[in-house]
C-alpha cells in the first residue's frame, strides 16, 4: 500500500520530485498531506513569514529588498542614514544566517539590529503619506506564483496569517500594490506609530525579530483565536526562527512545514533538513506550496 501511496504523490505532485526539493522523511510528509487532504480546506490555515518567503530572495541577479530595506530610500531618509542602514545590514544579516551560532547566541544581536534601525527611522521623521511611493519605487517582488497562492487561499476561505519581523505598514502596502490583500489575510508584524501630523514617532507593541516569533505567537493569542477552528497548518518560512510561528495554535493536529533555503545553502542544509518537513533549495517560486495547496483543497 505504501508503494502505491508513494506513486500517488509522484503523479499527483510532480513538483515534489524536483532536485531542488529535499525531505528528511518523505513518508511523514505524505502522511500529513493525506490527513490534511481528508480534512479539506475547512480545516486548513496557512501561517507564513513574509520577507524572503513570500517575497523573492533575488530577482534578475539583484537582492530583493526586505520591508526594512524598502525604507532605505532617499525619499524617506537622508544620505547619511542610507549609508548607516546599509552598514547595519552588512553587519547583522551575516549573524542572522550564521550556521555556527545558535538562536540564543544570535538573539542579542538581532535586538540590537532592529533597535538601531527603528531608532534611526524614528529620528528621520518618516512620513506615512510617502510609504506607498517608496514601495512603488522599490524592487520588492513576490515569488513567482505568489498571487495564485493568495488568490486560491481567498477563494477557498483558508485563513492566511502573515507573521513578519519586518515592518507591517510596508508589508501591507506591498501586498496591496500586488492586489492580493484579500479579507482572509491576517498580519502580525512591527507596525509604525505616527503622530497626528503623520510623522513616525515610535513602533507599536512588543518588538518582533527573527528569533522571538514564539513570544509573538503566544502574545497575539486573540488574533490567532480567529484561526482556532483550523487544526491543520501549512507553515512557510526562510529561517529556523519561523518554525515557532505556529506555537500559538493550541489545537493543531497536523503541521506541515516548508523552508525556503535561499542563502548559505550548503552550510545550513543539514539544520534546515532536521527542522523543516520540506526544504526548497534556491527556489524563487511558489510552485511547491501551490502544488501542496492544490492537493489539499
Ligand atoms: O518577514 P520576516 O520575518 O522575514 O522579516 C524580517 C527580515 O528582515 C529578517 O530576516 C532580516 O533579514 C530583515 N531585516 C532587515 N533590516 C532590519 C531588520 C531585519 O532587512 N533592520
Ligand atoms: Mg523571512
mmCIF file of C-alpha atoms and ligand atoms in Angstrom:
data_model
loop_
_atom_site.group_PDB
_atom_site.id
_atom_site.type_symbol
_atom_site.label_atom_id
_atom_site.label_comp_id
_atom_site.label_asym_id
_atom_site.label_seq_id
_atom_site.Cartn_x
_atom_site.Cartn_y
_atom_site.Cartn_z
ATOM 1 C CA UNK A 1 0.000 0.000 0.000
ATOM 2 C CA UNK A 2 2.838 2.339 0.861
ATOM 3 C CA UNK A 3 4.339 1.894 -2.583
ATOM 4 C CA UNK A 4 1.036 2.869 -4.168
ATOM 5 C CA UNK A 5 0.876 5.960 -1.959
ATOM 6 C CA UNK A 6 4.370 6.991 -2.991
ATOM 7 C CA UNK A 7 3.300 6.509 -6.573
ATOM 8 C CA UNK A 8 0.248 8.681 -5.936
ATOM 9 C CA UNK A 9 2.268 11.629 -4.663
ATOM 10 C CA UNK A 10 4.673 11.253 -7.558
ATOM 11 C CA UNK A 11 1.920 11.524 -10.115
ATOM 12 C CA UNK A 12 -0.269 13.992 -8.246
ATOM 13 C CA UNK A 13 2.551 16.237 -7.048
ATOM 14 C CA UNK A 14 5.392 16.051 -9.569
ATOM 15 C CA UNK A 15 6.760 19.310 -8.065
ATOM 16 C CA UNK A 16 7.927 17.307 -5.038
ATOM 17 C CA UNK A 17 10.280 15.221 -7.169
ATOM 18 C CA UNK A 18 12.357 18.205 -8.331
ATOM 19 C CA UNK A 19 16.059 18.207 -7.428
ATOM 20 C CA UNK A 20 15.582 21.472 -5.515
ATOM 21 C CA UNK A 21 13.203 19.717 -3.103
ATOM 22 C CA UNK A 22 14.603 17.877 -0.099
ATOM 23 C CA UNK A 23 12.791 15.928 2.625
ATOM 24 C CA UNK A 24 14.258 14.196 5.640
ATOM 25 C CA UNK A 25 11.240 11.933 5.936
ATOM 26 C CA UNK A 26 9.154 11.693 2.803
ATOM 27 C CA UNK A 27 6.653 9.300 4.398
ATOM 28 C CA UNK A 28 5.859 11.817 7.166
ATOM 29 C CA UNK A 29 5.219 14.492 4.538
ATOM 30 C CA UNK A 30 2.910 12.166 2.636
ATOM 31 C CA UNK A 31 1.001 11.034 5.728
ATOM 32 C CA UNK A 32 0.494 14.656 6.794
ATOM 33 C CA UNK A 33 -0.638 15.688 3.326
ATOM 34 C CA UNK A 34 -3.162 12.860 3.091
ATOM 35 C CA UNK A 35 -4.523 13.699 6.552
ATOM 36 C CA UNK A 36 -4.845 17.357 5.508
ATOM 37 C CA UNK A 37 -6.498 16.411 2.224
ATOM 38 C CA UNK A 38 -9.017 14.251 4.061
ATOM 39 C CA UNK A 39 -9.916 17.123 6.412
ATOM 40 C CA UNK A 40 -10.127 19.573 3.486
ATOM 41 C CA UNK A 41 -9.926 23.347 3.083
ATOM 42 C CA UNK A 42 -12.290 23.985 6.004
ATOM 43 C CA UNK A 43 -9.716 22.641 8.461
ATOM 44 C CA UNK A 44 -6.702 24.390 6.970
ATOM 45 C CA UNK A 45 -4.832 27.574 7.838
ATOM 46 C CA UNK A 46 -1.600 28.903 6.415
ATOM 47 C CA UNK A 47 0.974 30.678 8.551
ATOM 48 C CA UNK A 48 3.721 32.346 6.553
ATOM 49 C CA UNK A 49 6.746 34.508 7.084
ATOM 50 C CA UNK A 50 6.997 37.479 4.696
ATOM 51 C CA UNK A 51 10.485 38.690 3.754
ATOM 52 C CA UNK A 52 12.319 36.186 1.586
ATOM 53 C CA UNK A 53 9.467 33.698 1.977
ATOM 54 C CA UNK A 54 6.545 35.338 0.168
ATOM 55 C CA UNK A 55 8.974 37.782 -1.464
ATOM 56 C CA UNK A 56 11.881 36.610 -3.577
ATOM 57 C CA UNK A 57 15.419 36.457 -2.241
ATOM 58 C CA UNK A 58 16.890 37.715 -5.512
ATOM 59 C CA UNK A 59 15.459 38.891 -8.817
ATOM 60 C CA UNK A 60 17.368 39.469 -12.061
ATOM 61 C CA UNK A 61 20.645 38.972 -10.236
ATOM 62 C CA UNK A 62 19.904 41.534 -7.512
ATOM 63 C CA UNK A 63 18.859 41.047 -3.893
ATOM 64 C CA UNK A 64 15.198 41.890 -3.335
ATOM 65 C CA UNK A 65 14.729 44.454 -0.548
ATOM 66 C CA UNK A 66 13.167 43.421 2.765
ATOM 67 C CA UNK A 67 10.380 45.616 4.149
ATOM 68 C CA UNK A 68 13.014 47.419 6.251
ATOM 69 C CA UNK A 69 15.234 47.939 3.236
ATOM 70 C CA UNK A 70 12.361 49.420 1.235
ATOM 71 C CA UNK A 71 12.553 52.262 3.777
ATOM 72 C CA UNK A 72 16.210 52.735 2.918
ATOM 73 C CA UNK A 73 15.267 55.256 0.258
ATOM 74 C CA UNK A 74 16.437 58.854 -0.246
ATOM 75 C CA UNK A 75 12.783 59.811 -0.464
ATOM 76 C CA UNK A 76 12.382 58.987 3.228
ATOM 77 C CA UNK A 77 15.769 59.326 4.899
ATOM 78 C CA UNK A 78 18.938 61.393 4.378
ATOM 79 C CA UNK A 79 22.148 60.194 2.663
ATOM 80 C CA UNK A 80 23.951 59.622 5.914
ATOM 81 C CA UNK A 81 21.178 57.344 7.175
ATOM 82 C CA UNK A 82 21.008 55.297 3.967
ATOM 83 C CA UNK A 83 24.714 54.524 4.397
ATOM 84 C CA UNK A 84 24.188 53.676 8.077
ATOM 85 C CA UNK A 85 21.288 51.328 7.320
ATOM 86 C CA UNK A 86 23.279 49.533 4.661
ATOM 87 C CA UNK A 87 26.182 49.138 7.092
ATOM 88 C CA UNK A 88 23.890 47.733 9.759
ATOM 89 C CA UNK A 89 22.515 45.226 7.256
ATOM 90 C CA UNK A 90 26.027 44.149 6.262
ATOM 91 C CA UNK A 91 26.952 43.720 9.921
ATOM 92 C CA UNK A 92 23.929 41.912 11.271
ATOM 93 C CA UNK A 93 22.469 39.898 8.372
ATOM 94 C CA UNK A 94 25.511 37.559 8.299
ATOM 95 C CA UNK A 95 24.961 36.927 12.018
ATOM 96 C CA UNK A 96 21.251 36.215 11.420
ATOM 97 C CA UNK A 97 22.076 33.415 8.970
ATOM 98 C CA UNK A 98 25.333 32.176 10.559
ATOM 99 C CA UNK A 99 25.109 28.375 10.747
ATOM 100 C CA UNK A 100 27.705 28.211 13.528
ATOM 101 C CA UNK A 101 25.671 30.260 16.021
ATOM 102 C CA UNK A 102 22.525 29.062 17.784
ATOM 103 C CA UNK A 103 19.400 31.249 18.177
ATOM 104 C CA UNK A 104 20.245 32.165 21.794
ATOM 105 C CA UNK A 105 23.630 33.462 20.678
ATOM 106 C CA UNK A 106 22.055 35.451 17.841
ATOM 107 C CA UNK A 107 19.247 36.951 19.882
ATOM 108 C CA UNK A 108 21.063 39.946 21.434
ATOM 109 C CA UNK A 109 22.477 40.914 18.028
ATOM 110 C CA UNK A 110 19.039 40.780 16.458
ATOM 111 C CA UNK A 111 17.558 43.025 19.169
ATOM 112 C CA UNK A 112 20.485 45.417 18.580
ATOM 113 C CA UNK A 113 19.921 45.464 14.808
ATOM 114 C CA UNK A 114 16.177 46.081 14.931
ATOM 115 C CA UNK A 115 16.521 48.663 17.723
ATOM 116 C CA UNK A 116 19.222 50.634 15.908
ATOM 117 C CA UNK A 117 17.291 50.689 12.647
ATOM 118 C CA UNK A 118 13.980 51.596 14.291
ATOM 119 C CA UNK A 119 15.669 54.422 16.230
ATOM 120 C CA UNK A 120 17.223 55.675 13.012
ATOM 121 C CA UNK A 121 13.877 55.595 11.191
ATOM 122 C CA UNK A 122 12.168 57.481 14.038
ATOM 123 C CA UNK A 123 14.925 60.076 14.099
ATOM 124 C CA UNK A 124 14.456 60.570 10.341
ATOM 125 C CA UNK A 125 10.791 61.506 10.911
ATOM 126 C CA UNK A 126 9.428 59.273 8.177
ATOM 127 C CA UNK A 127 6.082 60.367 6.769
ATOM 128 C CA UNK A 128 3.152 57.978 6.487
ATOM 129 C CA UNK A 129 1.978 59.502 3.199
ATOM 130 C CA UNK A 130 5.277 58.665 1.482
ATOM 131 C CA UNK A 131 5.316 54.936 2.226
ATOM 132 C CA UNK A 132 3.231 53.937 -0.795
ATOM 133 C CA UNK A 133 5.612 55.776 -3.132
ATOM 134 C CA UNK A 134 8.654 54.147 -1.503
ATOM 135 C CA UNK A 135 7.102 50.727 -2.140
ATOM 136 C CA UNK A 136 6.294 51.619 -5.762
ATOM 137 C CA UNK A 137 9.880 52.872 -6.234
ATOM 138 C CA UNK A 138 11.384 49.713 -4.778
ATOM 139 C CA UNK A 139 12.305 46.420 -6.401
ATOM 140 C CA UNK A 140 10.095 44.479 -3.989
ATOM 141 C CA UNK A 141 8.812 41.401 -5.790
ATOM 142 C CA UNK A 142 6.691 38.476 -4.664
ATOM 143 C CA UNK A 143 7.762 34.950 -5.549
ATOM 144 C CA UNK A 144 6.572 33.637 -8.896
ATOM 145 C CA UNK A 145 3.129 32.115 -8.401
ATOM 146 C CA UNK A 146 2.558 34.037 -5.190
ATOM 147 C CA UNK A 147 -0.562 35.800 -6.473
ATOM 148 C CA UNK A 148 -2.102 32.444 -7.376
ATOM 149 C CA UNK A 149 -1.286 31.262 -3.848
ATOM 150 C CA UNK A 150 -3.034 34.260 -2.231
ATOM 151 C CA UNK A 151 -5.993 34.008 -4.634
ATOM 152 C CA UNK A 152 -6.508 30.293 -4.043
ATOM 153 C CA UNK A 153 -6.494 30.754 -0.258
ATOM 154 C CA UNK A 154 -9.018 33.578 -0.536
ATOM 155 C CA UNK A 155 -11.278 31.577 -2.846
ATOM 156 C CA UNK A 156 -11.206 28.566 -0.535
ATOM 157 C CA UNK A 157 -11.647 30.813 2.532
ATOM 158 C CA UNK A 158 -8.460 29.459 4.073
ATOM 159 C CA UNK A 159 -7.097 31.963 6.608
ATOM 160 C CA UNK A 160 -3.592 33.223 5.882
ATOM 161 C CA UNK A 161 -1.607 34.587 8.797
ATOM 162 C CA UNK A 162 1.453 36.541 7.696
ATOM 163 C CA UNK A 163 3.846 36.668 10.625
ATOM 164 C CA UNK A 164 6.666 39.061 9.897
ATOM 165 C CA UNK A 165 9.541 40.587 11.810
ATOM 166 C CA UNK A 166 9.585 43.221 9.075
ATOM 167 C CA UNK A 167 7.552 46.448 9.005
ATOM 168 C CA UNK A 168 3.787 45.823 8.904
ATOM 169 C CA UNK A 169 2.863 49.106 7.189
ATOM 170 C CA UNK A 170 5.267 48.337 4.325
ATOM 171 C CA UNK A 171 4.244 44.697 4.113
ATOM 172 C CA UNK A 172 0.572 45.738 3.764
ATOM 173 C CA UNK A 173 1.477 48.199 1.028
ATOM 174 C CA UNK A 174 3.444 45.544 -0.891
ATOM 175 C CA UNK A 175 0.543 43.091 -0.895
ATOM 176 C CA UNK A 176 -1.966 45.879 -1.619
ATOM 177 C CA UNK A 177 0.035 47.006 -4.662
ATOM 178 C CA UNK A 178 0.132 43.374 -5.809
ATOM 179 C CA UNK A 179 -3.674 43.181 -5.461
ATOM 180 C CA UNK A 180 -3.571 40.249 -3.033
ATOM 181 C CA UNK A 181 -4.602 41.889 0.262
ATOM 182 C CA UNK A 182 -7.739 39.735 0.485
ATOM 183 C CA UNK A 183 -10.113 39.575 3.508
ATOM 184 C CA UNK A 184 -8.685 36.195 4.663
ATOM 185 C CA UNK A 185 -5.266 37.793 5.304
ATOM 186 C CA UNK A 186 -4.240 38.472 8.927
ATOM 187 C CA UNK A 187 -0.940 40.109 9.820
ATOM 188 C CA UNK A 188 1.289 40.098 12.875
ATOM 189 C CA UNK A 189 4.257 42.433 12.437
ATOM 190 C CA UNK A 190 6.034 45.570 13.656
ATOM 191 C CA UNK A 191 3.674 48.469 12.995
ATOM 192 C CA UNK A 192 4.634 52.122 12.886
ATOM 193 C CA UNK A 193 3.067 54.637 15.226
ATOM 194 C CA UNK A 194 2.547 58.063 13.624
ATOM 195 C CA UNK A 195 1.780 61.343 15.399
ATOM 196 C CA UNK A 196 -1.251 63.451 14.405
ATOM 197 C CA UNK A 197 0.730 65.097 11.591
ATOM 198 C CA UNK A 198 1.633 61.716 10.070
ATOM 199 C CA UNK A 199 5.249 61.587 11.237
ATOM 200 C CA UNK A 200 6.757 58.368 12.629
ATOM 201 C CA UNK A 201 7.217 58.662 16.394
ATOM 202 C CA UNK A 202 7.572 55.025 17.554
ATOM 203 C CA UNK A 203 6.901 51.400 16.753
ATOM 204 C CA UNK A 204 3.832 49.806 18.326
ATOM 205 C CA UNK A 205 3.851 46.925 20.780
ATOM 206 C CA UNK A 206 6.496 44.339 21.547
ATOM 207 C CA UNK A 207 9.351 44.202 19.032
ATOM 208 C CA UNK A 208 9.248 41.145 16.767
ATOM 209 C CA UNK A 209 12.610 39.989 15.398
ATOM 210 C CA UNK A 210 13.544 36.778 13.601
ATOM 211 C CA UNK A 211 14.191 34.769 16.772
ATOM 212 C CA UNK A 212 11.328 35.741 19.091
ATOM 213 C CA UNK A 213 8.367 34.716 16.981
ATOM 214 C CA UNK A 214 7.313 32.203 19.639
ATOM 215 C CA UNK A 215 6.665 35.012 22.139
ATOM 216 C CA UNK A 216 4.805 36.928 19.424
ATOM 217 C CA UNK A 217 2.700 33.882 18.548
ATOM 218 C CA UNK A 218 1.710 33.351 22.173
ATOM 219 C CA UNK A 219 1.001 37.010 22.993
ATOM 220 C CA UNK A 220 -1.114 37.531 19.874
ATOM 221 C CA UNK A 221 -3.486 34.837 21.091
ATOM 222 C CA UNK A 222 -6.501 36.995 20.295
ATOM 223 C CA UNK A 223 -5.621 37.262 16.616
ATOM 224 C CA UNK A 224 -4.770 33.612 16.484
ATOM 225 C CA UNK A 225 -8.018 32.608 18.188
ATOM 226 C CA UNK A 226 -9.866 33.578 14.996
ATOM 227 C CA UNK A 227 -7.887 30.781 13.400
ATOM 228 C CA UNK A 228 -8.708 28.217 16.066
ATOM 229 C CA UNK A 229 -11.257 26.295 14.010
ATOM 230 C CA UNK A 230 -8.479 25.288 11.629
ATOM 231 C CA UNK A 231 -6.405 22.489 13.174
ATOM 232 C CA UNK A 232 -4.242 21.844 10.093
ATOM 233 C CA UNK A 233 -1.362 24.212 9.478
ATOM 234 C CA UNK A 234 0.788 24.762 6.410
ATOM 235 C CA UNK A 235 3.756 26.819 7.617
ATOM 236 C CA UNK A 236 6.178 28.635 5.302
ATOM 237 C CA UNK A 237 9.427 30.301 6.317
ATOM 238 C CA UNK A 238 13.033 31.015 5.386
ATOM 239 C CA UNK A 239 14.556 30.980 8.870
ATOM 240 C CA UNK A 240 14.668 28.425 11.671
ATOM 241 C CA UNK A 241 13.082 31.135 13.821
ATOM 242 C CA UNK A 242 9.976 30.918 11.633
ATOM 243 C CA UNK A 243 9.177 27.425 12.905
ATOM 244 C CA UNK A 244 7.719 28.810 16.142
ATOM 245 C CA UNK A 245 5.123 30.912 14.291
ATOM 246 C CA UNK A 246 2.539 28.148 14.866
ATOM 247 C CA UNK A 247 3.180 27.909 18.621
ATOM 248 C CA UNK A 248 0.019 29.901 19.357
ATOM 249 C CA UNK A 249 -2.179 27.314 17.630
ATOM 250 C CA UNK A 250 -3.019 25.146 20.613
ATOM 251 C CA UNK A 251 -5.435 22.939 18.691
ATOM 252 C CA UNK A 252 -3.023 21.982 15.905
ATOM 253 C CA UNK A 253 -3.486 18.441 14.600
ATOM 254 C CA UNK A 254 -1.254 18.347 11.550
ATOM 255 C CA UNK A 255 1.540 20.760 10.768
ATOM 256 C CA UNK A 256 3.464 20.695 7.503
ATOM 257 C CA UNK A 257 6.476 22.998 7.418
ATOM 258 C CA UNK A 258 8.184 24.259 4.268
ATOM 259 C CA UNK A 259 11.535 26.065 4.466
ATOM 260 C CA UNK A 260 12.978 28.202 1.694
ATOM 261 C CA UNK A 261 16.755 27.849 1.891
ATOM 262 C CA UNK A 262 17.887 30.934 -0.002
ATOM 263 C CA UNK A 263 21.377 31.723 1.223
ATOM 264 C CA UNK A 264 24.347 29.896 2.804
ATOM 265 C CA UNK A 265 22.737 26.816 1.340
ATOM 266 C CA UNK A 266 25.469 24.227 1.925
ATOM 267 C CA UNK A 267 26.203 25.481 5.455
ATOM 268 C CA UNK A 268 22.573 25.421 6.546
ATOM 269 C CA UNK A 269 21.230 22.428 4.612
ATOM 270 C CA UNK A 270 21.560 19.960 7.462
ATOM 271 C CA UNK A 271 19.894 22.124 10.093
ATOM 272 C CA UNK A 272 17.064 23.021 7.704
ATOM 273 C CA UNK A 273 16.514 19.348 6.845
ATOM 274 C CA UNK A 274 16.378 18.488 10.539
ATOM 275 C CA UNK A 275 13.842 21.227 11.225
ATOM 276 C CA UNK A 276 11.528 21.683 8.210
ATOM 277 C CA UNK A 277 9.495 18.840 6.658
ATOM 278 C CA UNK A 278 10.226 20.113 3.149
ATOM 279 C CA UNK A 279 13.287 22.174 2.228
ATOM 280 C CA UNK A 280 13.423 24.146 -1.035
ATOM 281 C CA UNK A 281 16.901 24.939 -2.284
ATOM 282 C CA UNK A 282 17.332 28.288 -4.081
ATOM 283 C CA UNK A 283 13.756 28.109 -5.332
ATOM 284 C CA UNK A 284 12.367 31.559 -6.196
ATOM 285 C CA UNK A 285 8.887 30.234 -6.955
ATOM 286 C CA UNK A 286 5.745 29.277 -5.052
ATOM 287 C CA UNK A 287 5.395 26.127 -7.191
ATOM 288 C CA UNK A 288 5.716 23.695 -4.289
ATOM 289 C CA UNK A 289 3.370 25.494 -1.860
ATOM 290 C CA UNK A 290 0.881 25.893 -4.742
ATOM 291 C CA UNK A 291 1.095 22.181 -5.564
ATOM 292 C CA UNK A 292 0.590 21.232 -1.903
ATOM 293 C CA UNK A 293 -2.412 23.526 -1.740
ATOM 294 C CA UNK A 294 -3.926 22.071 -4.913
ATOM 295 C CA UNK A 295 -3.513 18.619 -3.382
ATOM 296 C CA UNK A 296 -5.126 19.515 -0.047
ATOM 297 C CA UNK A 297 -8.098 21.668 -1.107
HETATM 298 O O1 LIG B 1 9.192 38.837 7.305
HETATM 299 P P1 LIG B 1 10.439 38.448 8.049
HETATM 300 O O2 LIG B 1 10.150 37.966 9.445
HETATM 301 O O3 LIG B 1 11.306 37.533 7.267
HETATM 302 O O4 LIG B 1 11.245 39.856 8.157
HETATM 303 C C1 LIG B 1 12.439 40.014 8.803
HETATM 304 C C2 LIG B 1 13.648 40.036 7.895
HETATM 305 O O5 LIG B 1 14.026 41.373 7.620
HETATM 306 C C3 LIG B 1 14.822 39.412 8.593
HETATM 307 O O6 LIG B 1 15.012 38.094 8.172
HETATM 308 C C4 LIG B 1 16.010 40.315 8.263
HETATM 309 O O7 LIG B 1 16.934 39.690 7.388
HETATM 310 C C5 LIG B 1 15.419 41.519 7.601
HETATM 311 N N1 LIG B 1 15.771 42.768 8.292
HETATM 312 C C6 LIG B 1 16.282 43.831 7.573
HETATM 313 N N2 LIG B 1 16.611 45.013 8.207
HETATM 314 C C7 LIG B 1 16.436 45.133 9.523
HETATM 315 C C8 LIG B 1 15.904 44.077 10.268
HETATM 316 C C9 LIG B 1 15.586 42.908 9.610
HETATM 317 O O8 LIG B 1 16.444 43.723 6.359
HETATM 318 N N3 LIG B 1 16.742 46.268 10.109
HETATM 319 MG MG1 LIG B 2 11.955 35.887 6.283
#
